[in-house]
């Protein structure tokens, strides 16, 4: 009877999800409510978690709760701590969720709401969540080792070194593109810049509070920080209205670039307790609160989607936000939310050291990624509730908008200057035109949803306050990622250079700290500057590079996962990781090839460089150099992953053909002490 | 059967039969929030030392300093 009830319940959930997908896929021309999108996503997650993750946990990985985890064996009360699975779920989610799942779907909305949503929902169930889960499992069985260490041990030392180099290069592109999003959101925005500048002294104050005055009192410091942050947000509105004060916080994108570079350098050499830790706590609280509030607000107002299911840019490939057709660019534009290689660094970092029992990895690894995908779906909803004309005007440079004007006009995506002026005034900004990067359009979408919910609940709408709250929310955790990313990049550089000059590898030697920080900051700072001065807005070239690099890191992780499954004698299940691996390699190699060799100057770096050859612009030499540099970076990423895949394929062949003994480097089995009465 | 036992055993940590579930409700909530956001928890460290049967090797200031320093090695995702 119980089994019949379960079959009926899951059959009902599956049918509901299928019906929601049907509504989304078959609607053409009529307005679709966001409720269908939410229903399709939630039902797919439920079915995926209940059946597929269980299959992975029991049949593929063979999770064994009788086996002691690293948290139990090495429990030291600090980094190795057995932690309740729901607590660790929140901790892991806070570490994996950043700007990516918010910004990627907003940019991919250029193709309409359907392609991005399908990729978010299906990609996560069969790809992204599997990657997180398999790497968490592998690290859990190896005392919490990192992805690079596992690649070195399980594939070969060259693979380990390749993975490490890949992570370093990816980090540089990632930091550049994230910084570009912040710069585009804060340029000529005194309210936004004032609020973000205020977060620095607030974080310093919190740092002193937690370290010097009241050691470890994170709650007190965070409460104080939150109050001051709210004050800064409100004060920002006043600052923006003062003719003598506002110019102090009104800067061009180029000026903001230099400020970001200086900030990144200082933040990475300061002690972590001073700036990084307090900012991390603030952004974690803000992130979790805002995501919960956004989910509730969407459920309260269930907004209609104004973007069509598919736009003409899906097949034309001439999108004003970024160039390229739906395949492969929708799949690299949305990385976090569907599948993100960066998560493999978290899944082989702190999380495996805190898991109390092996079966918890299912909820934390697989379930945590499903939640991130849900955040991506909410970002897609927020972007698609905007008028398409407004969306394209905000996310495109005037030059690209002019190029796409005919297609935009035919599709009915038009917006008048008056509408944009009125919207900017309502959001407390002077202009919202050409704010590429996704963050400002997401902020407008979120502001409208929050304002809609607060007016539905009887409150005032306060659009401008909500808009700047959303900008602060995004900028705060992007800056946290820049702090941590620059620091981690510095450690990697020191480790690599330490093989040549051991003194340089000492992380406490200050000349090495300064030099390596400067090199990492110079690396991402150059790409940031390149993006800022790019006539097409920077996102067109940098976001695809970031997407390709992030997905290629996911390919590295899936290679390692597949190798370990084969060595464990589970070759018959290797398709769970090799199928998403094959898909990722296909999309990233296709996208990389097109970005380098396409004859369309908007798409191909080399074609763009060639198109500039006869130009008389004073910047032409720099622009051509940038195109060639981007070509080099794209080819480098593709080469690095090709090497790793070839070495992995060789390893698989040797093991499967029994030419080589399969040796897994798992920690020895130790029975758990938690089991009582077994 | 063993699964249900474990869900309690984990919280208690090995052996002593006391731990988070023995804490007053507000203290439990505070401990949960601290772990979720990755904040230092010296009391939990002292509990661990008591359970493990050895004296604490770190004072509160040293513990907090080490905890914050180790956060600098972690990575936040994009």
XYZ file of C-alpha atoms in Angstrom:
756
model
C 0.000 0.000 0.000
C 2.844 2.348 0.951
C 4.632 1.440 -2.270
C 1.493 2.147 -4.308
C 1.209 5.548 -2.646
C 4.834 6.303 -3.468
C 4.370 5.247 -7.104
C 1.264 7.430 -7.394
C 2.956 10.438 -5.743
C 6.071 10.262 -7.903
C 3.971 9.548 -10.986
C 1.972 12.688 -10.181
C 5.105 14.804 -9.702
C 6.542 13.512 -12.976
C 3.303 14.205 -14.845
C 3.074 17.710 -13.379
C 6.648 18.449 -14.433
C 6.026 17.093 -17.913
C 2.879 19.220 -18.215
C 4.797 22.332 -17.142
C 7.501 21.627 -19.718
C 4.740 21.146 -22.291
C 3.273 24.562 -21.517
C 6.718 26.189 -21.751
C 7.661 24.440 -24.963
C 4.362 24.860 -26.802
C 3.619 28.484 -25.921
C 4.271 30.707 -28.897
C 3.294 34.342 -28.752
C 1.142 34.199 -25.627
C 2.419 35.319 -22.223
C 3.592 32.519 -19.928
C 3.533 32.789 -16.173
C 6.710 32.179 -14.189
C 4.787 29.579 -12.183
C 5.177 27.088 -15.051
C 8.898 27.598 -15.088
C 9.128 27.054 -11.351
C 6.911 23.968 -11.524
C 8.955 22.390 -14.329
C 12.183 23.043 -12.454
C 11.036 21.857 -9.016
C 9.440 18.659 -10.340
C 12.579 17.800 -12.330
C 14.796 18.418 -9.311
C 12.550 16.247 -7.132
C 12.563 13.340 -9.587
C 16.295 13.718 -10.266
C 17.146 13.783 -6.581
C 14.824 10.941 -5.600
C 15.826 8.525 -8.354
C 19.047 9.505 -10.125
C 21.039 10.650 -7.112
C 19.926 7.537 -5.236
C 21.092 5.378 -8.125
C 24.446 7.195 -8.044
C 24.773 6.863 -4.273
C 23.895 3.182 -4.014
C 24.808 1.523 -7.307
C 27.566 3.678 -8.756
C 29.500 4.973 -5.759
C 28.392 2.400 -3.202
C 28.303 4.896 -0.336
C 28.933 3.068 2.905
C 27.829 4.577 6.183
C 29.842 2.011 8.108
C 33.037 3.584 6.782
C 34.525 6.399 8.882
C 34.829 9.684 7.016
C 37.871 12.015 7.196
C 35.853 14.275 9.521
C 35.549 11.429 12.010
C 39.072 10.045 11.631
C 40.901 13.379 11.747
C 38.444 15.299 13.923
C 40.424 18.245 15.308
C 37.554 20.569 16.165
C 38.644 23.057 13.483
C 38.747 22.103 9.796
C 37.954 18.389 10.235
C 34.624 18.472 12.063
C 31.747 15.974 11.678
C 28.839 18.242 10.833
C 25.109 17.751 10.592
C 24.170 17.255 6.957
C 21.694 20.148 6.808
C 24.188 22.528 8.378
C 26.851 21.405 5.936
C 24.349 21.709 3.086
C 23.984 25.417 3.947
C 27.743 25.821 4.325
C 28.455 24.123 0.984
C 25.734 26.068 -0.807
C 27.114 29.366 0.512
C 30.521 28.399 -0.885
C 29.349 27.343 -4.365
C 26.744 30.031 -5.009
C 28.156 33.269 -6.362
C 27.460 35.660 -9.187
C 27.648 32.971 -11.873
C 24.180 31.435 -11.456
C 22.710 34.932 -11.358
C 24.531 36.532 -14.275
C 24.818 33.617 -16.741
C 21.057 33.044 -17.106
C 20.489 36.801 -17.474
C 22.913 36.925 -20.415
C 21.495 33.730 -21.948
C 18.020 35.290 -21.848
C 19.056 36.873 -25.164
C 17.996 33.533 -26.743
C 14.617 33.593 -24.920
C 13.657 31.928 -21.666
C 13.371 28.361 -22.980
C 16.917 27.288 -24.006
C 18.541 28.573 -20.849
C 15.879 27.098 -18.598
C 16.086 23.675 -20.231
C 19.875 23.687 -19.893
C 19.669 24.844 -16.275
C 17.178 22.176 -15.281
C 18.300 19.191 -17.356
C 21.999 20.063 -17.297
C 22.108 20.141 -13.521
C 20.332 16.814 -13.031
C 22.519 14.810 -15.414
C 25.680 16.930 -15.391
C 26.372 19.595 -12.790
C 25.026 17.804 -9.743
C 26.710 14.572 -10.856
C 30.052 16.370 -11.157
C 29.769 17.911 -7.687
C 28.636 14.602 -6.191
C 31.347 12.471 -7.812
C 34.179 14.839 -6.846
C 32.848 15.115 -3.302
C 32.675 11.328 -3.090
C 36.194 10.884 -4.512
C 37.676 13.482 -2.160
C 35.765 11.986 0.775
C 37.402 8.617 0.112
C 40.828 10.290 -0.147
C 41.014 12.215 3.130
C 39.687 15.416 1.535
C 42.327 15.706 -1.204
C 42.049 18.461 -3.799
C 41.121 17.973 -7.461
C 44.734 18.571 -8.562
C 46.083 16.006 -6.104
C 43.506 13.435 -7.244
C 44.315 14.092 -10.908
C 47.995 13.598 -10.138
C 47.475 10.341 -8.234
C 44.675 8.741 -10.191
C 45.440 9.828 -13.761
C 49.139 10.742 -13.803
C 51.482 13.507 -12.555
C 51.256 15.377 -15.865
C 47.469 15.495 -15.477
C 47.863 16.933 -11.991
C 50.167 19.671 -13.225
C 47.849 20.352 -16.168
C 44.845 20.641 -13.871
C 46.707 23.079 -11.633
C 47.731 25.282 -14.552
C 44.180 25.172 -15.891
C 42.826 26.340 -12.534
C 45.293 29.249 -12.423
C 44.415 30.489 -15.914
C 40.713 30.027 -15.299
C 41.003 31.986 -12.089
C 42.526 34.942 -13.942
C 39.779 35.041 -16.583
C 37.099 34.498 -13.946
C 38.307 37.385 -11.788
C 38.510 39.685 -14.804
C 34.979 38.965 -15.932
C 33.542 39.275 -12.429
C 35.348 42.586 -11.937
C 33.963 43.756 -15.281
C 30.433 43.051 -14.074
C 31.029 45.215 -10.994
C 32.636 48.010 -13.028
C 29.727 48.081 -15.469
C 27.246 48.158 -12.610
C 29.002 50.974 -10.740
C 30.124 53.288 -13.549
C 28.500 56.705 -13.269
C 26.478 55.430 -10.301
C 27.251 57.487 -7.168
C 24.626 55.648 -5.107
C 26.025 52.215 -6.022
C 29.683 53.200 -5.633
C 29.134 54.948 -2.312
C 27.427 51.847 -0.891
C 30.202 49.542 -2.077
C 32.975 51.875 -0.873
C 31.298 51.889 2.548
C 31.553 48.099 2.737
C 35.344 48.418 3.048
C 35.493 50.368 6.359
C 32.516 48.341 7.594
C 34.402 45.112 6.893
C 37.583 46.484 8.522
C 35.610 47.433 11.619
C 34.037 43.982 11.729
C 37.475 42.425 11.321
C 38.892 44.320 14.292
C 35.809 43.447 16.307
C 36.073 39.702 15.607
C 39.831 39.429 15.941
C 40.937 42.006 18.503
C 38.079 43.260 20.619
C 35.705 40.309 20.830
C 37.589 37.300 19.436
C 35.374 34.989 17.431
C 32.150 36.959 17.980
C 31.061 36.743 14.378
C 27.375 37.149 15.210
C 27.877 40.481 16.985
C 30.157 41.789 14.255
C 27.809 40.642 11.485
C 24.778 42.225 13.122
C 26.672 45.495 13.453
C 27.878 45.169 9.843
C 24.361 44.527 8.565
C 22.997 47.616 10.328
C 25.837 49.777 8.976
C 25.338 48.311 5.513
C 21.645 49.182 5.583
C 22.613 52.694 6.695
C 25.110 52.980 3.825
C 22.449 51.853 1.368
C 20.014 54.529 2.510
C 22.755 57.163 2.742
C 23.760 56.340 -0.852
C 20.449 57.759 -2.044
C 21.178 60.982 -0.201
C 24.738 61.143 -1.596
C 23.493 60.697 -5.162
C 21.187 63.687 -4.690
C 23.895 66.080 -3.434
C 25.481 68.094 -6.261
C 28.726 68.630 -4.324
C 29.139 65.099 -2.978
C 27.823 62.969 -5.847
C 30.745 63.781 -8.231
C 33.163 62.267 -5.686
C 31.464 58.919 -6.304
C 30.777 59.319 -10.013
C 33.506 57.694 -12.071
C 34.110 56.306 -15.519
C 34.599 52.600 -16.152
C 38.337 53.156 -16.718
C 38.771 54.919 -13.380
C 36.824 52.161 -11.650
C 39.105 49.600 -13.290
C 42.152 51.119 -11.615
C 40.299 51.241 -8.317
C 39.389 47.551 -8.650
C 42.990 46.619 -9.440
C 44.277 48.553 -6.417
C 41.579 47.045 -4.218
C 42.336 43.493 -5.427
C 46.041 43.904 -4.673
C 45.540 45.382 -1.212
C 42.871 42.839 -0.272
C 45.085 39.923 -1.259
C 48.094 41.040 0.816
C 46.178 42.119 3.927
C 45.705 39.492 6.659
C 42.528 37.515 5.933
C 40.870 38.459 9.230
C 41.033 42.150 8.348
C 38.969 42.290 5.157
C 38.339 38.901 3.597
C 36.684 37.111 6.516
C 34.298 39.891 7.582
C 33.290 40.578 3.980
C 32.733 36.858 3.503
C 30.397 36.702 6.506
C 28.476 39.770 5.368
C 28.068 38.451 1.847
C 27.039 34.992 3.077
C 24.255 36.421 5.242
C 23.154 38.744 2.451
C 23.287 35.997 -0.161
C 21.183 33.490 1.754
C 18.672 36.121 2.882
C 18.267 37.652 -0.573
C 17.866 34.309 -2.320
C 15.184 33.255 0.153
C 13.408 36.621 -0.158
C 13.608 36.485 -3.974
C 12.121 32.975 -4.014
C 9.271 34.085 -1.723
C 8.688 37.260 -3.766
C 8.484 35.278 -7.025
C 6.041 32.857 -5.415
C 3.952 35.756 -4.100
C 3.583 37.650 -7.366
C 4.181 34.881 -9.950
C 5.190 37.391 -12.604
C 4.445 36.877 -16.301
C 7.463 36.344 -18.579
C 7.690 39.130 -21.142
C 10.609 37.633 -23.041
C 9.473 35.094 -25.675
C 10.419 31.417 -25.445
C 12.863 31.837 -28.321
C 14.243 35.018 -29.850
C 15.567 35.345 -33.432
C 19.112 35.456 -32.026
C 18.964 31.749 -31.142
C 19.354 30.816 -34.800
C 20.863 33.994 -36.271
C 23.858 34.126 -33.965
C 24.015 37.910 -34.156
C 22.852 38.676 -30.643
C 23.699 42.132 -29.348
C 24.537 40.850 -25.843
C 27.103 38.362 -27.171
C 27.662 36.864 -30.600
C 27.076 33.218 -31.470
C 24.217 30.805 -32.012
C 22.256 28.927 -29.369
C 24.523 25.920 -29.932
C 27.062 26.037 -28.396
C 26.896 29.454 -26.761
C 23.814 28.997 -24.556
C 25.641 26.095 -22.894
C 28.808 27.979 -22.074
C 27.043 31.216 -21.148
C 25.221 29.377 -18.376
C 27.928 27.518 -16.513
C 27.171 27.915 -12.800
C 23.576 26.786 -12.371
C 23.887 23.948 -14.882
C 27.462 22.687 -14.525
C 30.443 24.560 -13.170
C 33.979 23.262 -12.960
C 34.715 25.689 -10.169
C 32.480 23.672 -7.851
C 34.928 20.801 -8.036
C 37.386 23.006 -6.137
C 34.879 23.482 -3.306
C 33.753 19.825 -3.421
C 37.395 18.812 -2.952
C 38.144 21.582 -0.457
C 36.500 22.215 2.889
C 33.261 20.242 2.431
C 34.665 16.657 2.372
C 36.491 17.390 5.617
C 33.207 18.056 7.408
C 30.960 15.211 6.219
C 29.895 13.015 9.095
C 28.825 9.985 7.062
C 29.178 8.983 3.464
C 25.476 9.005 2.622
C 25.337 12.729 3.522
C 27.341 13.419 0.355
C 24.185 12.819 -1.662
C 22.276 15.714 -0.103
C 25.276 18.017 0.062
C 26.902 17.335 -3.316
C 23.921 16.571 -5.499
C 21.264 18.496 -3.556
C 23.451 21.585 -3.094
C 23.912 21.888 -6.834
C 20.167 21.515 -7.437
C 19.645 24.534 -5.180
C 22.183 26.518 -7.171
C 20.319 25.641 -10.347
C 17.135 26.897 -8.716
C 18.896 30.220 -8.078
C 19.737 30.284 -11.795
C 16.092 29.676 -12.689
C 15.059 32.585 -10.453
C 17.620 34.819 -12.186
C 16.189 33.741 -15.538
C 12.702 34.656 -14.310
C 13.919 38.049 -13.059
C 15.534 38.816 -16.438
C 12.588 37.575 -18.482
C 10.072 39.676 -16.567
C 11.771 42.746 -18.067
C 10.456 44.251 -21.256
C 12.707 42.715 -23.986
C 13.439 46.179 -25.387
C 14.674 47.338 -21.996
C 16.677 44.125 -21.553
C 18.549 44.591 -24.842
C 19.078 48.327 -24.319
C 20.646 47.656 -20.930
C 22.877 44.757 -21.949
C 24.270 46.113 -25.175
C 26.660 48.844 -26.239
C 25.177 51.498 -28.555
C 27.323 50.129 -31.414
C 26.062 46.570 -31.019
C 22.514 47.814 -30.499
C 22.712 49.699 -33.805
C 23.984 46.577 -35.588
C 21.103 44.499 -34.247
C 18.447 47.191 -34.596
C 16.786 45.647 -37.648
C 16.311 42.225 -36.012
C 15.224 43.853 -32.753
C 12.675 45.954 -34.604
C 11.268 42.972 -36.522
C 10.923 41.003 -33.282
C 9.114 43.909 -31.650
C 11.874 44.445 -29.082
C 11.865 48.220 -29.240
C 12.188 50.748 -26.495
C 12.039 54.511 -26.622
C 14.581 56.840 -24.983
C 11.772 58.180 -22.782
C 11.063 54.723 -21.382
C 14.761 54.224 -20.536
C 14.978 57.684 -18.956
C 11.900 57.049 -16.849
C 13.206 53.636 -15.778
C 16.612 55.091 -14.846
C 14.947 57.837 -12.803
C 12.764 55.272 -11.041
C 15.896 53.231 -10.169
C 17.780 56.317 -8.926
C 20.305 56.293 -11.794
C 21.171 58.828 -14.493
C 21.169 56.177 -17.214
C 20.689 52.438 -17.571
C 21.788 52.238 -21.201
C 24.723 49.972 -22.097
C 25.083 48.474 -18.631
C 26.348 45.169 -19.977
C 27.330 42.320 -17.692
C 23.908 41.205 -16.569
C 24.065 42.572 -13.025
C 22.135 45.819 -13.601
C 19.370 44.145 -15.620
C 19.089 41.455 -12.971
C 18.916 44.220 -10.353
C 16.094 45.936 -12.249
C 14.240 42.614 -12.563
C 14.764 41.849 -8.871
C 13.745 45.395 -7.894
C 10.520 45.046 -9.841
C 9.795 41.662 -8.242
C 10.605 42.924 -4.732
C 8.623 46.090 -5.348
C 5.719 44.023 -6.703
C 5.789 41.760 -3.672
C 6.052 44.607 -1.189
C 3.153 46.451 -2.840
C 1.168 43.179 -2.930
C 1.799 42.939 0.797
C 0.667 46.515 1.289
C 4.071 48.203 1.548
C 5.702 50.939 -0.520
C 7.489 49.881 -3.681
C 10.828 51.723 -3.202
C 12.217 50.721 -6.613
C 15.451 52.707 -6.296
C 16.259 51.262 -2.894
C 15.581 47.714 -4.069
C 17.666 48.295 -7.217
C 20.680 49.455 -5.226
C 20.154 46.716 -2.680
C 20.357 44.189 -5.534
C 23.494 45.870 -6.929
C 25.084 45.852 -3.479
C 24.121 42.192 -3.012
C 25.778 41.198 -6.303
C 28.849 43.432 -5.935
C 29.475 42.306 -2.374
C 29.906 38.666 -3.152
C 31.717 39.347 -6.413
C 34.257 41.331 -4.396
C 34.496 38.435 -1.938
C 35.268 36.119 -4.847
C 37.887 38.597 -6.083
C 39.495 38.688 -2.609
C 39.614 34.915 -2.244
C 40.371 34.223 -5.903
C 43.359 36.580 -6.018
C 44.702 35.026 -2.841
C 44.239 31.451 -4.078
C 45.788 32.456 -7.439
C 48.738 33.863 -5.528
C 49.192 30.578 -3.605
C 49.132 28.630 -6.863
C 51.636 30.919 -8.512
C 53.915 30.668 -5.488
C 53.643 26.877 -5.535
C 54.415 26.663 -9.257
C 57.300 29.151 -9.076
C 58.517 27.434 -5.910
C 59.563 24.426 -8.008
C 62.086 26.693 -9.761
C 62.979 29.015 -6.885
C 62.076 27.412 -3.523
C 62.249 30.707 -1.598
C 59.520 32.134 -3.803
C 57.257 29.263 -2.768
C 57.269 30.350 0.896
C 53.847 31.863 1.484
C 55.098 33.805 4.499
C 58.001 35.512 2.649
C 56.687 39.013 2.030
C 58.623 39.860 -1.184
C 57.147 36.702 -2.698
C 53.660 37.593 -1.407
C 53.875 41.072 -2.931
C 55.336 39.920 -6.240
C 52.943 37.016 -6.763
C 49.909 39.109 -5.756
C 50.994 41.822 -8.177
C 51.377 39.274 -10.977
C 47.934 37.753 -10.404
C 46.268 41.162 -10.118
C 48.110 42.356 -13.229
C 46.849 39.264 -15.054
C 43.156 39.761 -14.349
C 43.538 43.547 -14.351
C 44.761 43.458 -17.927
C 41.783 41.424 -19.107
C 39.477 43.692 -17.116
C 40.915 46.784 -18.780
C 40.646 45.082 -22.139
C 36.965 44.410 -21.480
C 36.289 47.957 -20.314
C 37.752 49.603 -23.421
C 36.331 46.994 -25.819
C 33.967 48.783 -28.258
C 31.606 45.769 -27.997
C 31.432 46.015 -24.219
C 33.878 43.328 -23.119
C 31.236 40.791 -22.146
C 31.089 39.668 -25.785
C 34.689 38.433 -25.635
C 35.317 37.760 -21.940
C 32.147 35.939 -20.842
C 32.501 33.217 -23.522
C 36.164 32.807 -22.549
C 35.102 32.455 -18.924
C 32.336 29.995 -19.880
C 34.731 27.906 -21.959
C 37.336 27.847 -19.207
C 34.834 27.001 -16.475
C 33.282 24.192 -18.513
C 36.721 22.879 -19.391
C 37.532 22.706 -15.696
C 34.324 20.684 -15.315
C 35.677 18.416 -18.055
C 38.873 17.988 -16.007
C 36.784 17.051 -12.952
C 34.659 14.588 -14.922
C 37.829 13.040 -16.403
C 39.144 12.439 -12.910
C 35.746 11.079 -11.792
C 35.523 8.701 -14.755
C 39.072 7.462 -14.178
C 38.312 6.712 -10.548
C 35.059 4.892 -11.389
C 36.880 2.726 -13.939
C 39.657 1.954 -11.473
C 37.078 1.070 -8.818
C 35.753 -1.636 -11.131
C 32.596 0.324 -11.933
C 33.331 0.753 -15.637
C 29.769 -0.275 -16.515
C 28.587 2.886 -14.762
C 31.258 5.171 -16.200
C 28.635 6.677 -18.504
C 27.287 8.743 -15.587
C 30.381 10.927 -15.827
C 31.606 10.206 -19.359
C 28.300 11.218 -21.010
C 28.305 14.768 -19.530
C 32.053 14.845 -20.217
C 31.471 14.110 -23.911
C 28.805 16.815 -24.061
C 31.036 19.362 -22.353
C 33.987 18.612 -24.588
C 31.740 18.970 -27.632
C 30.291 22.329 -26.636
C 33.492 23.854 -25.314
C 35.660 22.757 -28.223
C 33.022 23.976 -30.699
C 32.684 27.303 -28.891
C 36.450 27.676 -28.571
C 36.940 26.889 -32.258
C 34.261 29.395 -33.283
C 35.637 32.104 -30.986
C 39.042 31.707 -32.591
C 38.387 30.836 -36.226
C 34.883 32.128 -37.098
C 34.931 34.446 -40.091
C 32.334 36.690 -38.425
C 34.281 39.621 -36.884
C 31.773 39.863 -33.999
C 32.397 36.229 -33.116
C 35.916 35.216 -34.154
C 38.917 36.852 -32.512
C 41.132 36.461 -35.585
C 38.426 37.735 -37.948
C 37.932 40.728 -35.673
C 41.665 41.454 -35.686
C 41.685 41.181 -39.487
C 38.727 43.549 -39.778
C 40.686 46.198 -37.870
C 43.721 45.970 -40.119
C 42.952 49.051 -42.212
C 41.516 51.140 -39.391
C 42.959 54.558 -38.566
C 41.831 54.398 -34.939
C 44.644 55.162 -32.467
C 43.623 52.085 -30.443
C 43.862 49.673 -33.350
C 47.222 48.131 -32.399
C 46.002 47.443 -28.853
C 42.695 45.988 -30.052
C 44.500 43.669 -32.481
C 46.872 42.602 -29.723
C 43.909 41.863 -27.449
C 42.283 39.708 -30.106
C 45.488 37.752 -30.528
C 45.859 37.390 -26.776
C 42.291 36.080 -26.497
C 43.058 33.644 -29.314
C 46.089 32.416 -27.421
C 44.102 31.993 -24.191
C 41.279 30.090 -25.905
C 43.727 27.785 -27.687
C 45.647 27.288 -24.454
C 42.499 26.181 -22.605
C 41.592 23.813 -25.413
C 45.117 22.367 -25.562
C 45.337 21.857 -21.815
C 42.093 19.916 -21.715
C 42.984 17.933 -24.829
C 46.168 16.807 -23.079
C 44.225 15.794 -20.005
C 41.597 13.904 -21.991
C 44.204 12.069 -24.035
C 46.137 11.047 -20.927
C 42.881 9.959 -19.266
C 41.798 7.942 -22.309
C 45.167 6.213 -22.296
C 44.789 5.398 -18.615
C 41.243 4.033 -19.181
C 42.432 1.903 -22.082
C 45.356 0.469 -20.097
C 43.133 -0.383 -17.153
C 40.201 -1.743 -19.138
C 42.438 -3.870 -21.389
C 44.234 -5.151 -18.254
C 47.584 -3.896 -19.469
C 47.891 -1.995 -16.227
C 46.770 -2.871 -12.747
C 44.001 -0.593 -11.500
C 45.329 1.054 -8.352
C 42.951 3.365 -6.514
C 44.438 5.670 -3.939
C 41.564 5.491 -1.462
C 42.252 5.864 2.231
C 42.131 2.469 3.987
C 38.785 1.339 5.340
C 38.202 2.264 8.954
C 34.942 1.318 10.636
C 32.964 4.248 11.986
C 32.625 4.653 15.703
C 29.225 6.274 15.308
C 27.361 3.085 14.533
C 25.657 1.885 17.677
C 24.200 -1.573 18.004
C 25.190 -2.710 14.534
C 18.167 0.425 12.677
C 21.827 1.420 12.560
C 20.990 4.425 10.415
C 18.706 5.861 13.078
C 21.272 5.265 15.791
C 23.931 7.026 13.757
C 21.948 10.185 13.292
C 22.138 10.653 17.053
C 25.655 9.317 17.417
C 27.116 11.878 15.053
C 25.812 14.780 17.042
C 27.080 13.386 20.291
C 30.488 12.637 18.856
C 32.119 9.464 19.923
C 31.598 8.062 23.350
C 30.530 10.660 25.873
C 26.815 10.807 25.216
C 26.721 14.606 25.441
C 27.160 17.262 22.827
C 24.996 19.477 20.677
C 21.752 17.769 21.601
C 22.538 18.343 25.250
C 22.938 22.083 24.675
C 20.118 24.549 25.409
C 18.085 25.330 22.289
C 19.468 28.880 21.685
C 23.049 27.612 22.024
C 22.297 24.828 19.561
C 20.896 27.286 17.050
C 23.935 29.524 17.498
C 26.243 26.583 16.904
C 24.336 25.565 13.777
C 24.520 29.099 12.355
C 28.237 29.343 13.146
C 28.976 26.113 11.304
C 26.772 27.059 8.381
C 28.518 30.360 7.767
C 31.936 28.968 8.660
C 32.464 31.011 11.823
C 34.891 30.012 14.595
C 33.339 28.218 17.554
C 35.744 27.929 20.465
C 33.186 26.243 22.718
C 32.774 23.480 20.143
C 36.550 23.123 20.037
C 36.666 22.774 23.832
C 33.834 20.225 23.655
C 35.824 18.315 21.079
C 38.945 18.325 23.274
C 36.927 17.075 26.245
C 35.402 14.314 24.149
C 38.745 13.351 22.653
C 40.241 13.281 26.155
C 43.067 15.756 25.715
C 43.568 19.317 26.967
C 43.039 22.137 24.450
C 46.273 23.085 22.705
C 45.000 26.516 21.646
C 43.758 29.471 23.654
C 40.720 31.328 22.330
C 42.751 34.026 20.560
C 45.067 31.489 18.930
C 42.114 29.349 17.904
C 40.315 32.315 16.295
C 43.510 33.476 14.573
C 44.175 30.006 13.136
C 40.581 29.620 12.082
C 40.543 32.908 10.182
C 43.921 32.191 8.612
C 42.676 28.862 7.261
C 39.698 30.609 5.654
C 42.172 32.413 3.412
C 43.050 29.096 1.749
C 39.446 28.397 0.809
C 37.873 29.343 -2.470
C 34.548 31.021 -3.095
C 32.852 30.021 -6.264
C 31.940 32.296 -9.114
